[in-house]
PDB file of C-alpha atoms and ligand atoms in Angstrom:
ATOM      1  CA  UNK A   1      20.811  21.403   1.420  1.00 64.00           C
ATOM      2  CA  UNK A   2      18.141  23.880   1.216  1.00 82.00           C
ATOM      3  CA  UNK A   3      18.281  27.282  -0.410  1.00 87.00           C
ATOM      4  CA  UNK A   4      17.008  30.569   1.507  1.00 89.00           C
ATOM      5  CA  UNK A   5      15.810  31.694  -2.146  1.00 94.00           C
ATOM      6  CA  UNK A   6      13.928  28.852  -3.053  1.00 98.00           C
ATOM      7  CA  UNK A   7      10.030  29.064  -3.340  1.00 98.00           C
ATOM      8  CA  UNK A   8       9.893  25.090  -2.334  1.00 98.00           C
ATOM      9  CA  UNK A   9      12.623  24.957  -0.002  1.00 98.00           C
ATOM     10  CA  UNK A  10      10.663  27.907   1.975  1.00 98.00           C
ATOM     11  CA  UNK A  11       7.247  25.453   2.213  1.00 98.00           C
ATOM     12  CA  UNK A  12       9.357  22.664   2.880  1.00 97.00           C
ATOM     13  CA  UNK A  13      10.554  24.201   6.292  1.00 97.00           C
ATOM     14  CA  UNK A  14       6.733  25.553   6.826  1.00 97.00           C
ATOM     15  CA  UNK A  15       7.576  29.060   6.223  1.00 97.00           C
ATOM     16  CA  UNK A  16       4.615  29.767   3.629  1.00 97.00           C
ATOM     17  CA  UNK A  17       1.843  27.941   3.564  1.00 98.00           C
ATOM     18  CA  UNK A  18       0.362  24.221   1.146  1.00 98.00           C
ATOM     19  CA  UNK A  19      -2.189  22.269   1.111  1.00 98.00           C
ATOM     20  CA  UNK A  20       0.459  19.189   1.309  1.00 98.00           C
ATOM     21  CA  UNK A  21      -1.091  15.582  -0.410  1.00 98.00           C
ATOM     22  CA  UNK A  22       1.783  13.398   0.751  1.00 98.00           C
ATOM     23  CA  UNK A  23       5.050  13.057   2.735  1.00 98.00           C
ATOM     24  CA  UNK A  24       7.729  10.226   2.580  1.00 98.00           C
ATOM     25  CA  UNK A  25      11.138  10.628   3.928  1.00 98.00           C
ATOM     26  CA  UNK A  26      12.634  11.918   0.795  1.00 98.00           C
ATOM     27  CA  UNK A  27       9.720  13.950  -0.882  1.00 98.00           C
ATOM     28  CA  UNK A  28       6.387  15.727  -0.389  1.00 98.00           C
ATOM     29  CA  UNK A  29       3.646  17.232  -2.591  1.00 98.00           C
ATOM     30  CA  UNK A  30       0.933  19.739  -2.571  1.00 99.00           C
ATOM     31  CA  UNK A  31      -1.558  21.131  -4.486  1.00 98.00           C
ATOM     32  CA  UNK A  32      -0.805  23.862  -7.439  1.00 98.00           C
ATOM     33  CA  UNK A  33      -1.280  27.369  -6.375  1.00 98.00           C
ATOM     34  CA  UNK A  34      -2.898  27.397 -10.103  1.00 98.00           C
ATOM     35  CA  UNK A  35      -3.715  24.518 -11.071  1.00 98.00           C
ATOM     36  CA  UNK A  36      -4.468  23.454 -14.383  1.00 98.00           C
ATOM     37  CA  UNK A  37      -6.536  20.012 -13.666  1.00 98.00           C
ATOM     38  CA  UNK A  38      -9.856  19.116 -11.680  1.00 98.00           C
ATOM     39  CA  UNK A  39      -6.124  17.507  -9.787  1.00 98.00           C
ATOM     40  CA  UNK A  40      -2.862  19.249  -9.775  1.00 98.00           C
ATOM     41  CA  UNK A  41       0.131  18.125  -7.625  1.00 99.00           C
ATOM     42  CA  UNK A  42       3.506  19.548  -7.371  1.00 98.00           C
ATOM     43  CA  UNK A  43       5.778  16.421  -6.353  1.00 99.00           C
ATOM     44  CA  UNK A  44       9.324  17.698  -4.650  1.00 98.00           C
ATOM     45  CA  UNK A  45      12.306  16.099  -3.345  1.00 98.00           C
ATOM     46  CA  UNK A  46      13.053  17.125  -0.140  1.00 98.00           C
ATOM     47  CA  UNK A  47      16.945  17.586  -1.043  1.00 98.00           C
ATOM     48  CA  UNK A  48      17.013  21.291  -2.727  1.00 98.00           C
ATOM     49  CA  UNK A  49      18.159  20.787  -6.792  1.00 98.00           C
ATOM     50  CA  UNK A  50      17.232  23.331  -8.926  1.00 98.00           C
ATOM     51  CA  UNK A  51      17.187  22.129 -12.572  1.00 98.00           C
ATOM     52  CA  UNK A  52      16.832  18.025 -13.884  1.00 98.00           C
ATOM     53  CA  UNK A  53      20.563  19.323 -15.672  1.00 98.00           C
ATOM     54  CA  UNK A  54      21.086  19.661 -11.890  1.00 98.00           C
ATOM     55  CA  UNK A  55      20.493  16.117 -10.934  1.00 98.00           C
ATOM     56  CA  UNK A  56      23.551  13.940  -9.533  1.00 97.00           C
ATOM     57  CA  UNK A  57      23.987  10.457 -10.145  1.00 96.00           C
ATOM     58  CA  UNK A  58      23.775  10.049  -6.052  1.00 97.00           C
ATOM     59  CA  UNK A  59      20.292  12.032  -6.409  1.00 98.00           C
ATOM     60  CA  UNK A  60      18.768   8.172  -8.307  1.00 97.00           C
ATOM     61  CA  UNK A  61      16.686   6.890  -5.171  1.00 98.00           C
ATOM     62  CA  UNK A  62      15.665  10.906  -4.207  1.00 98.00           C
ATOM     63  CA  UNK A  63      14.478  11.136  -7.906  1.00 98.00           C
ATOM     64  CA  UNK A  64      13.011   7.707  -8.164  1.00 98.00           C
ATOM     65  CA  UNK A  65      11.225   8.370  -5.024  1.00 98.00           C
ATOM     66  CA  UNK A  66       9.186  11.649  -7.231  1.00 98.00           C
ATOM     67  CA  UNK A  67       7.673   8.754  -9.518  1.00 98.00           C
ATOM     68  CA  UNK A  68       6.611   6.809  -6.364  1.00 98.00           C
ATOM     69  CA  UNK A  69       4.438   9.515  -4.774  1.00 98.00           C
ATOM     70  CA  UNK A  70       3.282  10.132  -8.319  1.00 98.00           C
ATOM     71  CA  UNK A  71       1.756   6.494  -8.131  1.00 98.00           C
ATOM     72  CA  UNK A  72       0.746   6.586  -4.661  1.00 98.00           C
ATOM     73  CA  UNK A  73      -1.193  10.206  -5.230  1.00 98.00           C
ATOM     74  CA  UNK A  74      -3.006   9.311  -8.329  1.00 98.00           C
ATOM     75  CA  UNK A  75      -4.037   6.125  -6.540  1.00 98.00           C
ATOM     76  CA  UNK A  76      -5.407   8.361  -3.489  1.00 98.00           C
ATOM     77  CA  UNK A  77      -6.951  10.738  -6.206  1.00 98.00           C
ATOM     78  CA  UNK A  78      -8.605   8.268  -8.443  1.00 98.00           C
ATOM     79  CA  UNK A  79      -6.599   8.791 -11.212  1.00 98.00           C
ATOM     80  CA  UNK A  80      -4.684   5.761 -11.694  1.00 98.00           C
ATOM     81  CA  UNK A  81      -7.290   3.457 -13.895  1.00 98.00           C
ATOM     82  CA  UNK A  82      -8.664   6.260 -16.286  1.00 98.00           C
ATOM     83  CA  UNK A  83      -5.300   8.235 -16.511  1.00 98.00           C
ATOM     84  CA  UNK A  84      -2.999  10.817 -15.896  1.00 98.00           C
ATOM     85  CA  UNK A  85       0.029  13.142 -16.710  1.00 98.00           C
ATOM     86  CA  UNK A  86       3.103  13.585 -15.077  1.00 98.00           C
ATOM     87  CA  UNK A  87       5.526  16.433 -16.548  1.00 98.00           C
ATOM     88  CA  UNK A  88       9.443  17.940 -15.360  1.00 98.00           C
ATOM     89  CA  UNK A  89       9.842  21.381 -16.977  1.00 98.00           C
ATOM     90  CA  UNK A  90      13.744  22.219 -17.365  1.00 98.00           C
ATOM     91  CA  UNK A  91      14.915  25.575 -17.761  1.00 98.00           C
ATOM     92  CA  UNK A  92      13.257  28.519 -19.890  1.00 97.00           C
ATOM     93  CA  UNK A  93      11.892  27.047 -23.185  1.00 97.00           C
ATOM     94  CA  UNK A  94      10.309  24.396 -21.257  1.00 98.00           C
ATOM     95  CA  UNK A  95       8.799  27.286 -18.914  1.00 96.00           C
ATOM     96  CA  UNK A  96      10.306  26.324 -15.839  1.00 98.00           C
ATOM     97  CA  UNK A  97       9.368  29.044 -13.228  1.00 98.00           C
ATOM     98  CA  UNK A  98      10.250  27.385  -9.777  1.00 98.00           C
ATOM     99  CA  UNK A  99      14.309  26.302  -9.580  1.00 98.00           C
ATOM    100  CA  UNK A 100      13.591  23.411  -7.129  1.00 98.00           C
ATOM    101  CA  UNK A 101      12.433  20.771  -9.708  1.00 98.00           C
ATOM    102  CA  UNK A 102       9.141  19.102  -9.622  1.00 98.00           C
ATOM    103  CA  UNK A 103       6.870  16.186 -10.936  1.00 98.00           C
ATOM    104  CA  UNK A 104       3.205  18.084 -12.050  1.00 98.00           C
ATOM    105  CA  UNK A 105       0.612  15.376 -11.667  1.00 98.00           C
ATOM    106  CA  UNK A 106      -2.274  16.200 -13.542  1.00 98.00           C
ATOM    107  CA  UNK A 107      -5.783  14.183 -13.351  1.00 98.00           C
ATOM    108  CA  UNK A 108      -9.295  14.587 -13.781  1.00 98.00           C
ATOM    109  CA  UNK A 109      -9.482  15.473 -17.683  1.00 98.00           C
ATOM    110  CA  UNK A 110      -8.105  13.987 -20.686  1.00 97.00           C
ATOM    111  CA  UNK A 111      -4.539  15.642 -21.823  1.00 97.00           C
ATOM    112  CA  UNK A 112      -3.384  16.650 -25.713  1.00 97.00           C
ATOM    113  CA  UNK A 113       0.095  14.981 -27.521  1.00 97.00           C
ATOM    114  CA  UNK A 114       1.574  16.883 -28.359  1.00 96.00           C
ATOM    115  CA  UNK A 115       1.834  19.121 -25.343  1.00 94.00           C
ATOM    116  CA  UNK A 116       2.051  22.826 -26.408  1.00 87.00           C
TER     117      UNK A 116
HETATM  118  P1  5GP B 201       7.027  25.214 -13.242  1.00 51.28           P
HETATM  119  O1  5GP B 201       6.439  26.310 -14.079  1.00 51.28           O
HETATM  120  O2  5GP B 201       8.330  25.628 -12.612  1.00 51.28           O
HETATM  121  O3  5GP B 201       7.125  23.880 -13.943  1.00 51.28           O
HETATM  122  O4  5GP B 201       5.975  24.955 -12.081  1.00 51.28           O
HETATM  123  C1  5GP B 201       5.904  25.730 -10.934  1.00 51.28           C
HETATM  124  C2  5GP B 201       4.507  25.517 -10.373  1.00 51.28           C
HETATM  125  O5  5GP B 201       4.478  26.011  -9.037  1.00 51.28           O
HETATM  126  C3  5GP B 201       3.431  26.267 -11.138  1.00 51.28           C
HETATM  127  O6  5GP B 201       2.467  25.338 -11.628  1.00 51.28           O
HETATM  128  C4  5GP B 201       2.862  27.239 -10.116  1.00 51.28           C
HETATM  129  O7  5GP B 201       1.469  27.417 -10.235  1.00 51.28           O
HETATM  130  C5  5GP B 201       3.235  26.592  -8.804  1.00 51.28           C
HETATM  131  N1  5GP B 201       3.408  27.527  -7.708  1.00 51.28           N
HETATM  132  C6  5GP B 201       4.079  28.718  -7.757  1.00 51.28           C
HETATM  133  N2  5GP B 201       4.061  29.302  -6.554  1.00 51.28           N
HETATM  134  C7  5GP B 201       3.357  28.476  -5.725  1.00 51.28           C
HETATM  135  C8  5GP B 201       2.999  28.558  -4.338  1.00 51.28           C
HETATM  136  O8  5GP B 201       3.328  29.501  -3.612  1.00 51.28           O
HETATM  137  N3  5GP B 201       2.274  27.524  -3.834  1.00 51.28           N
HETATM  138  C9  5GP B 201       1.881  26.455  -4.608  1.00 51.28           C
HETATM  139  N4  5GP B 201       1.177  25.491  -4.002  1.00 51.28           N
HETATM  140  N5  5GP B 201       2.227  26.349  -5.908  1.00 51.28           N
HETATM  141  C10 5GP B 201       2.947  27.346  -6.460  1.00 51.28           C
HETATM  142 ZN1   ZN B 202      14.624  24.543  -3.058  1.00 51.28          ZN
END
């Protein structure tokens, strides 16, 4: 399930080091090492997948379960009445850095639409 390489996977099993937000059975999150909000959350499933084009039809409830933290953390933040983004980068033009994919929750400022 998990993958030695993976950044995530490796503070999933407590090997480095988060400042971890929330835990549910099939997810956790933690603040961005850099983030780019006054609030920035990286939402993970607990099951290791690596891109969204990675994502298996049996994966719904693991995924769903991403956009349930997302409400329960900008709740807990104070986010959910003024605002906030959620964003899933896939793959290089997107600038997906981490192959272990993740909701970014971003609060605390207003955002741009288009994002660049
Ligand atoms: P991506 O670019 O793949 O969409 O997002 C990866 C995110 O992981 C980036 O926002 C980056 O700052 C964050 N990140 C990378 N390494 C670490 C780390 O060791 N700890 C934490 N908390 N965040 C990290
Ligand atoms: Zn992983």
């Amino acid at each position: 399930m998990s993958n030695e390489n993976c950044l995530f996977c490796k503070i999933l099993a407590g090997d480095i080091p988060a400042d971890v937000v929330y835990e549910s059975d099939s997810a956790i999150a933690f603040r961005d090492i850099n983030p780019q909000a006054p609030t920035h959350v990286v939402i993970i499933p607990r099951k290791h997948i690596a891109t969204i084009n990675d994502i298996d039809p049996d994966d719904q409830q693991v995924v769903g379960s991403l956009f349930t933290a997302a409400r329960e953390i900008a709740r807990t933040e104070g986010h959910a009445e003024a605002g906030y983004r959620v964003a899933m980068n896939c793959n290089e033009s997107a600038g997906q850095t981490v192959f272990h994919i993740h909701l970014h929750l971003l609060g605390g400022r207003s955002f741009s639409w288009p994002p660049g």
